[in-house]
Coordinates of C-alpha atoms in Angstrom, one line a residue:
M1 CA 173.7 60.7 -177.6
K2 CA 173.0 60.1 -174.0
K3 CA 169.4 59.9 -172.8
Q4 CA 168.0 60.3 -169.3
L5 CA 165.1 58.9 -167.3
Y6 CA 161.9 61.0 -167.4
I7 CA 160.5 61.2 -163.8
N8 CA 158.0 63.8 -162.4
G9 CA 158.4 66.0 -165.4
E10 CA 162.2 66.2 -165.2
W11 CA 165.0 64.5 -167.1
V12 CA 166.9 62.6 -164.4
E13 CA 170.5 61.3 -164.7
A14 CA 170.6 57.5 -164.1
S15 CA 173.0 55.6 -162.0
T16 CA 174.1 53.4 -164.8
Y17 CA 173.7 53.3 -168.6
M18 CA 173.7 50.7 -171.4
P19 CA 174.7 51.1 -175.0
L20 CA 172.0 51.0 -177.8
Y21 CA 173.0 49.7 -181.2
S22 CA 171.4 49.8 -184.6
P23 CA 170.0 46.4 -185.5
Y24 CA 171.0 47.0 -189.1
S25 CA 174.4 48.6 -189.0
E26 CA 175.2 47.6 -185.5
A27 CA 176.6 51.1 -184.9
H28 CA 176.4 52.6 -181.4
I29 CA 173.5 55.1 -181.6
A30 CA 172.8 56.0 -178.0
D31 CA 173.4 55.4 -174.3
I32 CA 170.2 54.5 -172.5
P33 CA 169.6 54.7 -168.7
K34 CA 169.3 51.4 -166.8
A35 CA 167.0 52.2 -164.0
T36 CA 167.6 50.9 -160.5
T37 CA 164.8 49.9 -158.1
E38 CA 165.2 53.3 -156.4
E39 CA 164.7 55.1 -159.6
V40 CA 161.6 53.0 -160.6
D41 CA 160.2 53.8 -157.1
Q42 CA 160.7 57.5 -157.8
A43 CA 158.8 57.2 -161.0
I44 CA 155.9 55.3 -159.4
Q45 CA 155.8 57.7 -156.5
A46 CA 155.6 60.7 -158.9
A47 CA 152.8 59.0 -160.8
D48 CA 150.9 58.2 -157.6
A49 CA 151.3 61.8 -156.4
A50 CA 149.9 63.2 -159.7
T51 CA 146.8 61.0 -159.8
R52 CA 144.6 63.7 -158.2
V53 CA 145.8 66.4 -160.6
M54 CA 144.9 64.2 -163.6
A55 CA 141.6 62.9 -162.2
E56 CA 140.4 66.5 -161.5
M57 CA 141.5 67.8 -164.9
P58 CA 138.4 68.6 -167.0
A59 CA 137.9 66.4 -170.0
Y60 CA 138.4 69.3 -172.5
Q61 CA 141.8 69.9 -171.1
R62 CA 142.9 66.3 -171.4
A63 CA 141.6 66.3 -174.9
D64 CA 143.4 69.5 -175.7
I65 CA 146.7 68.0 -174.5
L66 CA 146.2 65.0 -176.8
Y67 CA 145.2 67.1 -179.8
Q68 CA 148.3 69.3 -179.3
L69 CA 150.5 66.1 -179.1
A70 CA 149.0 64.9 -182.4
E71 CA 149.7 68.3 -184.0
K72 CA 153.3 68.5 -182.7
L73 CA 154.0 65.0 -183.9
A74 CA 152.6 65.8 -187.3
E75 CA 154.9 68.8 -187.6
R76 CA 157.9 66.5 -186.8
K77 CA 156.7 63.3 -188.5
D78 CA 159.8 62.7 -190.6
E79 CA 162.1 63.1 -187.6
A80 CA 159.9 60.7 -185.7
A81 CA 160.0 58.1 -188.6
R82 CA 163.8 58.4 -188.7
I83 CA 164.0 57.6 -185.0
I84 CA 161.9 54.5 -185.5
A85 CA 163.9 53.4 -188.5
L86 CA 167.2 53.9 -186.6
E87 CA 166.3 52.1 -183.4
A88 CA 164.0 49.4 -184.8
A89 CA 165.4 48.9 -188.3
K90 CA 161.9 49.4 -189.6
P91 CA 162.0 50.5 -193.3
F92 CA 161.6 54.2 -193.5
A93 CA 158.4 54.1 -195.6
T94 CA 156.9 51.7 -193.1
A95 CA 158.1 53.9 -190.2
K96 CA 156.3 56.9 -191.8
G97 CA 153.1 54.8 -191.8
E98 CA 153.5 54.1 -188.1
V99 CA 153.9 57.8 -187.4
A100 CA 150.8 58.6 -189.4
R101 CA 148.9 56.0 -187.4
T102 CA 150.3 57.3 -184.1
I103 CA 149.0 60.8 -184.9
E104 CA 145.6 59.4 -185.6
T105 CA 145.7 57.3 -182.4
Y106 CA 146.3 60.4 -180.3
R107 CA 143.5 62.2 -182.1
F108 CA 141.2 59.3 -181.4
A109 CA 142.3 59.5 -177.7
A110 CA 141.5 63.2 -177.6
E111 CA 138.0 62.5 -179.0
E112 CA 137.4 59.7 -176.5
A113 CA 138.4 62.0 -173.6
K114 CA 135.2 63.8 -174.3
R115 CA 133.0 60.7 -174.5
I116 CA 133.6 59.0 -171.2
H117 CA 130.2 58.5 -169.7
G118 CA 127.9 56.2 -167.8
E119 CA 124.2 55.3 -168.1
T120 CA 121.0 55.6 -166.2
I121 CA 119.6 52.5 -164.5
P122 CA 115.8 52.0 -164.4
L123 CA 115.6 50.9 -160.7
D124 CA 111.8 51.0 -160.8
A125 CA 111.9 47.9 -162.9
S126 CA 112.0 46.3 -159.5
A127 CA 109.3 47.1 -156.9
S128 CA 112.0 47.7 -154.3
G129 CA 113.6 50.3 -156.6
T130 CA 110.6 52.5 -156.9
G131 CA 111.3 56.2 -156.0
R132 CA 115.0 55.8 -156.6
I133 CA 117.3 57.2 -159.4
A134 CA 120.5 55.4 -160.4
Y135 CA 123.3 56.2 -162.8
T136 CA 126.8 55.2 -163.4
V137 CA 130.0 57.2 -163.9
R138 CA 133.4 56.2 -165.0
K139 CA 136.4 57.3 -162.9
P140 CA 140.1 57.0 -163.6
I141 CA 141.7 53.9 -162.2
G142 CA 144.9 55.7 -161.0
V143 CA 148.5 54.7 -161.9
I144 CA 148.8 52.7 -165.1
G145 CA 152.0 50.6 -165.6
A146 CA 152.6 50.3 -169.3
I147 CA 155.2 47.8 -170.8
T148 CA 155.6 48.1 -174.6
P149 CA 157.4 46.1 -177.3
F150 CA 159.9 47.0 -180.0
N151 CA 158.0 46.4 -183.1
F152 CA 155.7 49.4 -183.0
P153 CA 157.7 51.6 -180.6
M154 CA 155.6 54.7 -181.2
N155 CA 152.1 53.5 -182.0
L156 CA 151.8 50.8 -179.4
V157 CA 153.0 53.4 -176.8
A158 CA 150.2 55.6 -178.0
H159 CA 147.7 52.8 -177.4
K160 CA 148.6 52.9 -173.8
V161 CA 149.6 56.6 -173.1
G162 CA 146.7 58.0 -175.2
P163 CA 143.8 56.3 -173.4
A164 CA 145.5 56.6 -170.0
I165 CA 145.7 60.4 -170.4
A166 CA 142.2 60.6 -171.9
A167 CA 140.7 58.8 -168.9
G168 CA 142.6 61.0 -166.4
N169 CA 145.2 58.4 -165.3
T170 CA 148.9 58.7 -164.8
I171 CA 151.5 56.4 -166.4
V172 CA 154.8 54.7 -165.6
L173 CA 156.1 53.5 -169.0
K174 CA 158.7 50.9 -169.6
P175 CA 159.5 50.9 -173.4
A176 CA 161.4 48.0 -175.0
S177 CA 165.1 48.2 -174.3
Q178 CA 165.9 48.3 -178.0
T179 CA 163.4 51.1 -178.9
P180 CA 163.2 53.7 -176.1
L181 CA 164.1 56.7 -178.3
S182 CA 160.6 56.9 -179.7
S183 CA 159.1 57.1 -176.1
F184 CA 161.6 59.8 -175.0
F185 CA 160.7 61.8 -178.1
I186 CA 157.0 61.7 -177.1
A187 CA 157.9 62.7 -173.6
E188 CA 159.7 65.8 -175.0
L189 CA 156.6 66.8 -177.0
L190 CA 154.3 66.3 -173.9
E191 CA 156.8 68.4 -171.8
E192 CA 156.5 71.2 -174.4
I193 CA 152.7 71.0 -174.2
G194 CA 152.7 71.2 -170.4
L195 CA 151.4 67.8 -169.3
P196 CA 151.3 67.9 -165.5
K197 CA 154.5 66.7 -163.8
G198 CA 154.3 63.1 -162.9
A199 CA 151.5 62.2 -165.3
L200 CA 154.0 60.5 -167.6
N201 CA 157.2 58.8 -166.3
I202 CA 159.6 56.8 -168.5
V203 CA 162.0 54.3 -166.9
T204 CA 164.2 52.1 -169.1
G205 CA 166.1 49.0 -168.1
S206 CA 165.8 45.3 -167.5
G207 CA 162.4 43.6 -167.3
R208 CA 163.6 41.8 -164.2
T209 CA 164.1 45.1 -162.4
V210 CA 161.8 47.7 -164.0
G211 CA 159.0 45.4 -165.2
E212 CA 158.9 43.3 -162.1
Q213 CA 158.6 46.4 -159.9
I214 CA 155.8 48.0 -162.0
V215 CA 153.8 44.7 -161.9
T216 CA 154.1 44.1 -158.1
D217 CA 154.0 47.7 -156.7
P218 CA 150.7 48.2 -154.9
R219 CA 150.5 51.8 -156.0
V220 CA 150.1 50.7 -159.7
Q221 CA 146.5 49.9 -160.2
M222 CA 146.7 48.4 -163.7
V223 CA 149.3 46.8 -165.9
T224 CA 148.9 47.0 -169.7
F225 CA 151.5 44.8 -171.5
T226 CA 152.2 43.9 -175.1
G227 CA 154.8 41.1 -175.6
S228 CA 155.3 37.4 -175.4
P229 CA 152.8 34.9 -173.8
E230 CA 155.5 33.7 -171.5
V231 CA 156.1 37.1 -170.0
G232 CA 152.4 38.0 -170.1
I233 CA 151.4 34.9 -168.1
G234 CA 154.1 35.7 -165.6
I235 CA 152.7 39.2 -165.2
R236 CA 149.2 37.9 -164.6
N237 CA 150.4 35.5 -162.0
K238 CA 152.2 38.3 -160.1
A239 CA 149.7 41.1 -160.6
G240 CA 147.3 40.0 -157.9
L241 CA 144.1 42.0 -158.0
K242 CA 145.5 44.6 -160.4
R243 CA 143.6 45.0 -163.6
V244 CA 145.6 43.5 -166.4
T245 CA 145.4 43.9 -170.2
L246 CA 147.7 41.6 -172.1
E247 CA 148.3 41.7 -175.9
L248 CA 150.4 38.6 -176.5
G249 CA 151.5 36.4 -179.4
S250 CA 150.0 35.0 -182.6
N251 CA 150.8 33.0 -185.6
S252 CA 148.0 34.5 -187.7
A253 CA 146.5 32.7 -190.7
V254 CA 144.7 33.6 -193.9
I255 CA 142.5 31.3 -195.9
I256 CA 142.3 31.4 -199.7
D257 CA 139.1 29.9 -201.1
R258 CA 139.0 28.3 -204.6
D259 CA 137.0 31.1 -206.2
V260 CA 139.4 33.9 -205.4
D261 CA 141.1 36.1 -208.1
V262 CA 144.7 35.3 -207.1
D263 CA 146.3 38.2 -209.0
R264 CA 144.2 40.7 -207.0
I265 CA 145.2 39.4 -203.5
I266 CA 148.8 38.5 -204.0
P267 CA 150.3 42.0 -203.3
R268 CA 148.3 42.3 -200.1
C269 CA 149.2 38.9 -198.9
V270 CA 153.0 39.5 -199.6
T271 CA 152.9 42.8 -197.8
S272 CA 151.1 41.3 -194.8
A273 CA 153.6 38.5 -194.5
F274 CA 156.8 40.6 -194.8
S275 CA 156.1 44.2 -193.7
N276 CA 158.4 45.2 -190.8
Q277 CA 160.3 41.9 -191.4
G278 CA 157.3 40.0 -190.3
Q279 CA 157.7 41.4 -186.8
V280 CA 154.0 42.2 -186.4
C281 CA 151.6 40.4 -184.1
I282 CA 149.1 40.0 -186.8
S283 CA 151.6 39.3 -189.6
V284 CA 150.6 36.6 -192.0
Q285 CA 152.5 33.5 -190.9
R286 CA 150.3 30.7 -192.2
I287 CA 148.4 30.6 -195.5
Y288 CA 145.9 27.9 -196.2
V289 CA 145.0 27.6 -199.9
H290 CA 142.4 25.5 -201.6
E291 CA 144.0 22.8 -203.6
A292 CA 142.2 24.0 -206.8
I293 CA 144.4 27.1 -206.9
Y294 CA 147.3 26.1 -204.7
D295 CA 150.0 25.8 -207.4
T296 CA 149.0 29.1 -209.0
F297 CA 148.9 30.9 -205.7
V298 CA 152.4 29.6 -204.6
E299 CA 154.0 30.5 -208.0
K300 CA 152.7 34.1 -207.9
F301 CA 153.3 34.6 -204.2
V302 CA 157.0 33.6 -204.7
A303 CA 157.4 35.8 -207.7
Q304 CA 156.0 38.8 -205.8
T305 CA 158.2 38.0 -202.8
K306 CA 161.3 38.1 -205.0
T307 CA 160.6 41.7 -206.0
L308 CA 161.1 42.9 -202.4
K309 CA 164.1 45.1 -201.8
L310 CA 166.4 44.3 -198.9
G311 CA 168.7 46.9 -197.2
D312 CA 169.1 50.0 -195.1
P313 CA 166.0 51.0 -193.2
L314 CA 166.7 54.7 -193.7
E315 CA 166.3 54.3 -197.5
E316 CA 162.8 55.0 -198.8
Q317 CA 162.9 52.1 -201.3
T318 CA 163.7 49.4 -198.7
D319 CA 161.0 46.8 -198.1
V320 CA 162.8 44.5 -195.7
S321 CA 165.6 45.3 -193.3
A322 CA 167.2 43.7 -190.2
L323 CA 165.6 41.7 -187.5
I324 CA 165.7 43.3 -184.1
T325 CA 168.6 41.2 -182.8
K326 CA 171.2 38.8 -184.0
K327 CA 169.8 36.2 -181.7
D328 CA 166.5 36.4 -183.6
V329 CA 168.3 35.8 -186.9
E330 CA 170.0 32.7 -185.4
R331 CA 166.7 31.5 -183.9
T332 CA 164.8 31.7 -187.2
L333 CA 167.6 30.1 -189.2
S334 CA 167.6 27.2 -186.7
W335 CA 163.8 26.9 -187.0
M336 CA 164.1 26.7 -190.8
K337 CA 166.8 24.1 -190.5
E338 CA 164.6 22.0 -188.2
A339 CA 161.7 22.3 -190.7
K340 CA 163.8 21.2 -193.6
Q341 CA 165.2 18.2 -191.7
A342 CA 161.6 17.2 -191.0
G343 CA 160.5 17.4 -194.7
A344 CA 159.5 21.0 -195.3
H345 CA 160.9 22.8 -198.4
V346 CA 162.1 26.4 -198.6
I347 CA 161.2 27.6 -202.0
T348 CA 162.6 31.1 -201.8
G349 CA 164.7 32.9 -199.2
G350 CA 166.1 30.9 -196.3
S351 CA 169.4 32.8 -195.8
A352 CA 170.6 35.9 -193.9
Q353 CA 172.7 38.8 -195.1
G354 CA 174.1 40.1 -191.8
N355 CA 171.0 40.7 -189.7
V356 CA 168.7 40.9 -192.7
L357 CA 166.8 37.6 -193.2
E358 CA 165.6 37.0 -196.7
P359 CA 161.8 36.9 -197.1
T360 CA 161.2 33.2 -196.9
V361 CA 158.4 30.9 -198.2
I362 CA 158.1 27.4 -196.9
V363 CA 155.8 24.6 -198.2
D364 CA 155.1 21.1 -197.0
A365 CA 155.3 22.2 -193.3
T366 CA 153.5 20.3 -190.7
K367 CA 151.6 21.8 -187.8
A368 CA 154.2 20.5 -185.3
M369 CA 157.1 22.5 -186.8
K370 CA 158.1 25.7 -185.0
V371 CA 157.7 27.8 -188.2
S372 CA 154.1 26.8 -188.1
C373 CA 152.9 26.3 -184.5
Q374 CA 155.0 29.0 -182.8
E375 CA 155.2 32.8 -183.4
V376 CA 158.0 33.2 -185.8
F377 CA 158.1 37.0 -185.7
A378 CA 160.3 37.1 -188.8
P379 CA 159.9 37.3 -192.6
I380 CA 158.8 33.6 -192.9
V381 CA 155.5 32.3 -194.2
T382 CA 154.2 28.8 -194.6
I383 CA 151.8 28.0 -197.4
Q384 CA 149.7 24.8 -197.0
K385 CA 147.2 23.0 -199.3
V386 CA 143.7 22.3 -198.1
S387 CA 140.9 20.3 -199.7
S388 CA 138.0 22.2 -198.1
M389 CA 137.2 25.2 -196.1
E390 CA 136.3 23.0 -193.2
E391 CA 139.8 21.7 -193.2
A392 CA 141.1 25.3 -193.4
F393 CA 139.0 26.4 -190.4
A394 CA 140.2 23.4 -188.3
S395 CA 143.8 24.2 -189.3
V396 CA 143.6 27.8 -188.3
N397 CA 142.0 26.9 -184.9
D398 CA 144.7 24.2 -184.2
S399 CA 146.9 26.8 -182.5
R400 CA 147.6 28.0 -179.0
Y401 CA 147.0 31.5 -180.4
G402 CA 143.9 33.3 -181.5
L403 CA 144.4 37.0 -182.3
Q404 CA 143.1 37.6 -185.8
A405 CA 142.5 35.6 -189.0
G406 CA 141.5 36.4 -192.5
I407 CA 139.7 34.7 -195.4
Y408 CA 139.4 35.5 -199.0
T409 CA 136.2 34.1 -200.6
E410 CA 133.5 35.0 -203.0
N411 CA 130.9 32.9 -201.2
V412 CA 129.0 34.8 -198.6
Y413 CA 128.0 31.6 -196.8
T414 CA 131.6 30.6 -196.5
A415 CA 132.4 34.0 -195.1
L416 CA 129.6 33.8 -192.6
E417 CA 130.8 30.3 -191.6
A418 CA 134.3 31.7 -191.0
T419 CA 133.0 34.3 -188.7
E420 CA 131.3 31.7 -186.6
K421 CA 133.9 28.9 -186.7
L422 CA 137.3 30.7 -186.4
H423 CA 138.3 31.0 -182.8
V424 CA 140.0 34.3 -182.8
G425 CA 139.5 37.9 -181.6
G426 CA 138.9 39.3 -185.0
V427 CA 137.9 37.8 -188.4
M428 CA 138.8 39.8 -191.6
I429 CA 136.6 39.0 -194.6
N430 CA 138.4 39.4 -197.9
D431 CA 141.5 40.7 -196.2
T432 CA 144.5 39.4 -194.3
P433 CA 144.6 39.2 -190.5
T434 CA 147.1 42.1 -190.7
F435 CA 144.4 44.7 -191.0
R436 CA 144.1 47.1 -188.1
V437 CA 142.9 50.6 -187.7
D438 CA 143.4 52.2 -184.3
Q439 CA 139.8 52.8 -183.2
M440 CA 138.7 49.2 -183.5
P441 CA 138.7 46.7 -180.7
Y442 CA 141.9 44.7 -180.8
G443 CA 142.8 41.6 -178.9
G444 CA 142.7 37.9 -178.9
V445 CA 141.7 34.7 -177.2
K446 CA 143.7 31.7 -175.9
E447 CA 147.4 32.6 -175.5
S448 CA 146.9 35.8 -177.6
G449 CA 145.9 37.6 -174.5
V450 CA 143.1 39.2 -172.4
G451 CA 141.4 42.5 -172.7
R452 CA 141.1 44.8 -175.7
E453 CA 142.9 47.8 -177.0
G454 CA 141.5 50.4 -179.4
I455 CA 141.1 53.7 -177.7
A456 CA 137.5 53.6 -176.6
Y457 CA 137.9 50.0 -175.4
A458 CA 141.2 50.8 -173.6
V459 CA 139.5 53.7 -171.8
E460 CA 136.9 51.2 -170.5
E461 CA 139.7 49.0 -169.2
M462 CA 141.4 52.0 -167.6
T463 CA 138.4 53.3 -165.7
E464 CA 136.3 52.1 -162.8
L465 CA 132.5 52.0 -163.0
K466 CA 130.9 53.8 -160.0
L467 CA 127.2 53.5 -159.2
I468 CA 125.2 56.4 -157.8
V469 CA 121.8 55.9 -156.3
W470 CA 119.4 58.7 -155.1
N471 CA 116.5 57.9 -152.8
K472 CA 113.6 60.2 -153.5
N473 CA 111.3 58.6 -150.9
N474 CA 112.6 60.6 -147.9

């Protein structure tokens, strides 16, 4: 299968191509275009030329395009899930869940297209404002440069494409090199619907070529990026006065208080740690358990972990499949080796079968170990004993990241204290940090990023506020 660039509503043959391999079987599954600077320029030019068409399109038409996209995706949901499972090694059942969320995300975007509004300003609150009327309106910002990761190749694209279209912008999209097929699939559906030419352009290739050009080109008014802090910081440094939304890393934690029913929460905690091989920004990586129930929690968590089925992502019953690259397998194995040498203990897992890393539980880890302080992005979780909730709050906050955190407790005062003391973008009470629905504001603090996603909040990021003042005194 040979794919092409999608520029100005046309499928364009690229100058060069690169092979795409399955992370699980390592079979050759496609040839993907590797865009040149000239081809990226064509995409940006097409997006820039289409800005007026999209800005002048009535809200109901933008909404209708997004509603149609959701319906077409629903009709072909199994096909979409298989694409995700093939290119990302996401277990098929989990991939189907991603497609369901993507459908919902585009529906939310359709609804938000009809709700973009400003407000009236009471200028007569000032004596000098008497006799004047003021109101604000929101206008599309223009060309949006979107750079997306591999781990949610369809839904995280939706979180950029959906609000961009809803707000009347155009998009130049660079999907992750390992997972471009999902994006091309969405382009095919939008082409069938009749999205104006140039409103969506997809260019694949190296970050050094494609990403760099998107970030630095003056015709791109905003960059929205999901990925690593290192790349995100580089984008912010190079973007100048462009608006930037960055969804970056995390090593999310959940706290387990002494009064919790362990049996009730174990399945949720295990799923949150190992779903999609732990390759989720808000995956549970650190668990802090009160010493009163620590031994019971560890025993039951390990027992549940051992029930997970490893294997082919295209099989319905698979829970855990391959990491996205062989290098990630090697990296995580080296991090575990380092942790063991420093005194940590692997009590289940710890080995790889091909590119499939066994779900791994580590105890006695210190905060300085990579498996604890960095973003592991693999099916590895550390469980640590704490003597108080104050110690747990301090341990969660002792991180360069701050995306989301969770706490299980039966004490309402402890829960309220967690909402005040945890320095993160979102606190989940009686749930893991892995909870997300697509209309909620989503983003973090510290090195977890700047700005917020969630359709309504992304629309705000992707529009400019314009003030209108009428003078009635003439």
